[in-house]
Amino acid sequence: MTVSANSLQDFLAHCRSVVGDDFVVCDDAGMAPYLTDWRGRFTGKAAAVLRPATVEQVRLLVTACAQWRVPMVPQGGRTGLVLGSVPDASGDAVVLSLARLNRIRAIDPVNRTITVDAGCILQQVQEAAAAEGCLFPLSLAAEGSCSIGGNLSTNAGGTAVLRYGNTRELCLGLEVVTPQGKLWDGLRGLRKDNTGYDLRDLYIGAEGTLGVITGAVLKLYPQPKACITALAALPTPDHALRLLTLMQDRCGASLTGFELMSAFCLALVAQHFPQLPRPFTAPHGQHVLLELSSNESEAHAVALLEDAIGAALEQGIIDDAVVASSIAQSAGLWQLREHIPLAQAAAGKNIKHDISLPVSRIAEFITVTEPQLQQAFPGCQLVCFGHLGDGNLHFNVAPPDGIGHDAFLANQDAVNRVVHDSVVAFGGSISAEHGIGALKRDDLAHYKSAVELDLMRAIKSALDPMGIMNPGKIL
Amino acid sequence: MTVSANSLQDFLAHCRSVVGDDFVVCDDAGMAPYLTDWRGRFTGKAAAVLRPATVEQVRLLVTACAQWRVPMVPQGGRTGLVLGSVPDASGDAVVLSLARLNRIRAIDPVNRTITVDAGCILQQVQEAAAAEGCLFPLSLAAEGSCSIGGNLSTNAGGTAVLRYGNTRELCLGLEVVTPQGKLWDGLRGLRKDNTGYDLRDLYIGAEGTLGVITGAVLKLYPQPKACITALAALPTPDHALRLLTLMQDRCGASLTGFELMSAFCLALVAQHFPQLPRPFTAPHGQHVLLELSSNESEAHAVALLEDAIGAALEQGIIDDAVVASSIAQSAGLWQLREHIPLAQAAAGKNIKHDISLPVSRIAEFITVTEPQLQQAFPGCQLVCFGHLGDGNLHFNVAPPDGIGHDAFLANQDAVNRVVHDSVVAFGGSISAEHGIGALKRDDLAHYKSAVELDLMRAIKSALDPMGIMNPGKIL
């Protein structure tokens, strides 16, 4: 697919005529920020970085890519974790950055929708919604720099999935430029629309391999009046599952957070961030951070949470609990959860897994998989925490005491295989919220059925017959 | 695509070897129930009706259809309203009835999922969930006879969409036999799974044109402890929208129903069902039936509803209201809503529209469209009611007094055009919850963009290159 030097120059000249000289970046220094992934693990090469400012410019650039057969890599905030938005090492592709396409197009508080350009930063969308008294619930660590187009393309998860779903569930309409340079206007703000195939959900989660998302209509929710947090201590993951059932039965949609943290996770936080609160003096095997939201009042949230915690204590499901009596105290409890990844980073590198399981099988999965890891890598340390309510665990494996982190990382493929084989045996997913990108492409080919891979390839060939849209990602 | 007589006999002999003689129905009397649509408006023809009892039998029959190039029409409970599940008049196709595939495969109350055969009746799924203390929230008029496979294939809506979403939002995993006779096992019970293209949502709503759904993993919810209903009287649809915003801000996910009914609708009910309650003595332009559900208690639901109604009265949004003080009174208020279609039927035929709009534009849509109809069809009577919270109106047009219903129905295409042109101008959908089938295929071609139609055709060709899966439906 390499384009000859002359032809490439013609192509770039055409691109300059579309977006202006300043926005076709070809020099190494100018391109550098667009070529390296978020974690700094890989730097690709590109023929150019194209920076359109309007949907029509995107359409014209994609049309040119199709005409000259130049592969393109759509790129948002470049915060993905699976190398989905950076080009490969060939240097054949152009990066198509959506960063300048960053207008909030419209907000409709009665329809509870917001219409945005794909390049809007997630936090910008949250703030625009809040200014109208609404909540856009998608929330994740990278929200200050990730773009909504990237969130859509990867079907991002985050901390509010238990109540509000993944990005997929938060999107009503899409606008997409096809690999042929056609504009599909699917910007509908409708709760019900059964007029043909669901194209929207095909582009969501396709990681830019089927087309370029340029805009979206997103769902908004009423802003809750209060969010109250509690930390419960309990002996095992199985008790955490019983607590989840009890909380959902009593609180329904008011339960907006349910995060598991093992004793080892909290010990790691205590070691590296001694200034943070230590809610319990006695040791406990597991901890659950609970969050309740109320559209009624803070008093309602507190009473509901205290009653439920009381019932859980009475039934012997939990051993101890702290209910935050203020928003400041709630924030303190969340800090414990948020500092686990930071404490891990301070302790040194480990081998990370972004897995999901049927919620009911999580306890058994941990019970079965931990000894398998211990047998294969004696002394390895499990850093297990995550969105238990969504069945999503961060199941990270740190080296045994005395073994260097880099030396242990040499085992990455073997560790992945133990964990992922077990995940698949339990009916789980090897990528809960990060996607496939280039990083997990071989894993996908290994674990997916031939039927499913063939169906995906048929769709890819139908919508991108030239294979120029983010090649080498997913398939 | 006509199969020669000899070849057809070979094909049917093969089918008999798969499912047994009794389940390949070829005689007219035996086939009759499978050939006529729910409303009795159309009767098609078929070469045979095939009645498999297992997924493997479905797979073998579809493989045979592919080998002999026999078109097939997948069929569930045959309660669809757009002729999606009955064969055309050619007699070339076979009906593939999923009715015998009706096992509840598994329930997992901790994961809050139920795994079912496609032929399960919706009510059977609701009851199986309830037996485990869970709610499967999909609910619609045909629930005693529609099948879950049909609900999925048409992305059915119903009365619980405001809180729980359409069937699409209630499905986590699918099992599908492709037009080539391959089995795709996508029966995953995961809340998060980002491993490639979203095949599930492509089959949901595809009305059996891309494959045969044989099984599904569906989401369950905790059973609410109480549902309490109120009826509010207010002057205009615009006031109803203001009430919706107020209720959502105060009650969040506890608001589970919000149905609009015009004065004309309630007058029609009072005329034909005089035994039903008449909550208000004074006349009012519009009425909203509100439903609140609580996972806490009946007292909580009543207090929350009364507070919100009080605020709406104080703010001058509503003129009057009745809050049901018991479950029996709640049922009485729902009866008013449920008797509107029955009162319409008693009054004679009318021209029905299943439309949706951005919620915020509904009042303006009614204000603009009603005079357009009056101008074109002087004296016609609008029967306007529906799921206002979802933006979904039943916008039905009855004849002027003194004009016969059959004579008026001759205007059907012209009436449809006025309504649908206005719907599209307001950013709405011409099929909110019923789908396209054969009935609205021409409308789809008229109103959808060329880009969207081409994308749908590309997907159809990629997944069903022989065009044997429910031909003539949607596209």
PDB file of N, CA and C in Angstrom, chain A residues 104-132:
ATOM      1  N   ILE A 104     -19.033  22.222  21.351  1.00  0.00           N
ATOM      2  CA  ILE A 104     -20.314  21.722  21.861  1.00  0.00           C
ATOM      3  C   ILE A 104     -21.354  22.288  20.896  1.00  0.00           C
ATOM      4  N   ARG A 105     -22.048  21.445  20.168  1.00  0.00           N
ATOM      5  CA  ARG A 105     -22.956  21.967  19.130  1.00  0.00           C
ATOM      6  C   ARG A 105     -24.289  22.425  19.706  1.00  0.00           C
ATOM      7  N   ALA A 106     -24.836  21.689  20.656  1.00  0.00           N
ATOM      8  CA  ALA A 106     -26.148  22.052  21.208  1.00  0.00           C
ATOM      9  C   ALA A 106     -26.384  21.284  22.502  1.00  0.00           C
ATOM     10  N   ILE A 107     -27.150  21.892  23.397  1.00  0.00           N
ATOM     11  CA  ILE A 107     -27.620  21.189  24.596  1.00  0.00           C
ATOM     12  C   ILE A 107     -29.127  21.346  24.663  1.00  0.00           C
ATOM     13  N   ASP A 108     -29.808  20.274  24.986  1.00  0.00           N
ATOM     14  CA  ASP A 108     -31.266  20.297  25.080  1.00  0.00           C
ATOM     15  C   ASP A 108     -31.653  19.681  26.427  1.00  0.00           C
ATOM     16  N   PRO A 109     -31.848  20.521  27.459  1.00  0.00           N
ATOM     17  CA  PRO A 109     -32.099  19.970  28.801  1.00  0.00           C
ATOM     18  C   PRO A 109     -33.444  19.252  28.913  1.00  0.00           C
ATOM     19  N   VAL A 110     -34.395  19.590  28.060  1.00  0.00           N
ATOM     20  CA  VAL A 110     -35.699  18.910  28.129  1.00  0.00           C
ATOM     21  C   VAL A 110     -35.601  17.523  27.493  1.00  0.00           C
ATOM     22  N   ASN A 111     -34.917  17.437  26.348  1.00  0.00           N
ATOM     23  CA  ASN A 111     -34.691  16.124  25.733  1.00  0.00           C
ATOM     24  C   ASN A 111     -33.586  15.354  26.453  1.00  0.00           C
ATOM     25  N   ARG A 112     -32.863  16.078  27.328  1.00  0.00           N
ATOM     26  CA  ARG A 112     -31.716  15.497  28.037  1.00  0.00           C
ATOM     27  C   ARG A 112     -30.690  14.938  27.051  1.00  0.00           C
ATOM     28  N   THR A 113     -30.272  15.800  26.136  1.00  0.00           N
ATOM     29  CA  THR A 113     -29.232  15.409  25.188  1.00  0.00           C
ATOM     30  C   THR A 113     -28.245  16.552  24.998  1.00  0.00           C
ATOM     31  N   ILE A 114     -27.032  16.190  24.620  1.00  0.00           N
ATOM     32  CA  ILE A 114     -26.017  17.156  24.232  1.00  0.00           C
ATOM     33  C   ILE A 114     -25.414  16.669  22.922  1.00  0.00           C
ATOM     34  N   THR A 115     -25.241  17.593  21.970  1.00  0.00           N
ATOM     35  CA  THR A 115     -24.687  17.245  20.667  1.00  0.00           C
ATOM     36  C   THR A 115     -23.292  17.860  20.568  1.00  0.00           C
ATOM     37  N   VAL A 116     -22.304  17.020  20.296  1.00  0.00           N
ATOM     38  CA  VAL A 116     -20.911  17.463  20.398  1.00  0.00           C
ATOM     39  C   VAL A 116     -20.081  17.028  19.197  1.00  0.00           C
ATOM     40  N   ASP A 117     -19.031  17.804  18.937  1.00  0.00           N
ATOM     41  CA  ASP A 117     -17.991  17.368  18.009  1.00  0.00           C
ATOM     42  C   ASP A 117     -17.200  16.231  18.654  1.00  0.00           C
ATOM     43  N   ALA A 118     -16.637  15.370  17.802  1.00  0.00           N
ATOM     44  CA  ALA A 118     -15.891  14.209  18.323  1.00  0.00           C
ATOM     45  C   ALA A 118     -14.653  14.615  19.103  1.00  0.00           C
ATOM     46  N   GLY A 119     -14.069  15.770  18.773  1.00  0.00           N
ATOM     47  CA  GLY A 119     -12.830  16.172  19.436  1.00  0.00           C
ATOM     48  C   GLY A 119     -13.023  16.848  20.783  1.00  0.00           C
ATOM     49  N   CYS A 120     -14.260  17.028  21.219  1.00  0.00           N
ATOM     50  CA  CYS A 120     -14.486  17.613  22.549  1.00  0.00           C
ATOM     51  C   CYS A 120     -13.831  16.744  23.613  1.00  0.00           C
ATOM     52  N   ILE A 121     -13.197  17.405  24.591  1.00  0.00           N
ATOM     53  CA  ILE A 121     -12.616  16.679  25.724  1.00  0.00           C
ATOM     54  C   ILE A 121     -13.764  16.234  26.640  1.00  0.00           C
ATOM     55  N   LEU A 122     -13.639  15.041  27.199  1.00  0.00           N
ATOM     56  CA  LEU A 122     -14.720  14.524  28.048  1.00  0.00           C
ATOM     57  C   LEU A 122     -15.113  15.518  29.139  1.00  0.00           C
ATOM     58  N   GLN A 123     -14.123  16.110  29.794  1.00  0.00           N
ATOM     59  CA  GLN A 123     -14.414  17.050  30.882  1.00  0.00           C
ATOM     60  C   GLN A 123     -15.209  18.264  30.388  1.00  0.00           C
ATOM     61  N   GLN A 124     -14.917  18.683  29.172  1.00  0.00           N
ATOM     62  CA  GLN A 124     -15.645  19.797  28.553  1.00  0.00           C
ATOM     63  C   GLN A 124     -17.130  19.431  28.390  1.00  0.00           C
ATOM     64  N   VAL A 125     -17.392  18.193  28.025  1.00  0.00           N
ATOM     65  CA  VAL A 125     -18.780  17.735  27.878  1.00  0.00           C
ATOM     66  C   VAL A 125     -19.458  17.671  29.251  1.00  0.00           C
ATOM     67  N   GLN A 126     -18.743  17.132  30.234  1.00  0.00           N
ATOM     68  CA  GLN A 126     -19.294  17.077  31.606  1.00  0.00           C
ATOM     69  C   GLN A 126     -19.653  18.478  32.087  1.00  0.00           C
ATOM     70  N   GLU A 127     -18.762  19.446  31.840  1.00  0.00           N
ATOM     71  CA  GLU A 127     -18.975  20.808  32.347  1.00  0.00           C
ATOM     72  C   GLU A 127     -20.115  21.507  31.612  1.00  0.00           C
ATOM     73  N   ALA A 128     -20.200  21.282  30.303  1.00  0.00           N
ATOM     74  CA  ALA A 128     -21.299  21.896  29.539  1.00  0.00           C
ATOM     75  C   ALA A 128     -22.644  21.351  30.019  1.00  0.00           C
ATOM     76  N   ALA A 129     -22.690  20.076  30.342  1.00  0.00           N
ATOM     77  CA  ALA A 129     -23.932  19.480  30.860  1.00  0.00           C
ATOM     78  C   ALA A 129     -24.258  20.057  32.233  1.00  0.00           C
ATOM     79  N   ALA A 130     -23.249  20.137  33.101  1.00  0.00           N
ATOM     80  CA  ALA A 130     -23.462  20.632  34.462  1.00  0.00           C
ATOM     81  C   ALA A 130     -23.973  22.076  34.440  1.00  0.00           C
ATOM     82  N   ALA A 131     -23.511  22.865  33.467  1.00  0.00           N
ATOM     83  CA  ALA A 131     -23.945  24.262  33.378  1.00  0.00           C
ATOM     84  C   ALA A 131     -25.447  24.366  33.112  1.00  0.00           C
ATOM     85  N   GLU A 132     -26.030  23.301  32.590  1.00  0.00           N
ATOM     86  CA  GLU A 132     -27.483  23.284  32.357  1.00  0.00           C
ATOM     87  C   GLU A 132     -28.196  22.443  33.426  1.00  0.00           C
TER      88      GLU A 132
END
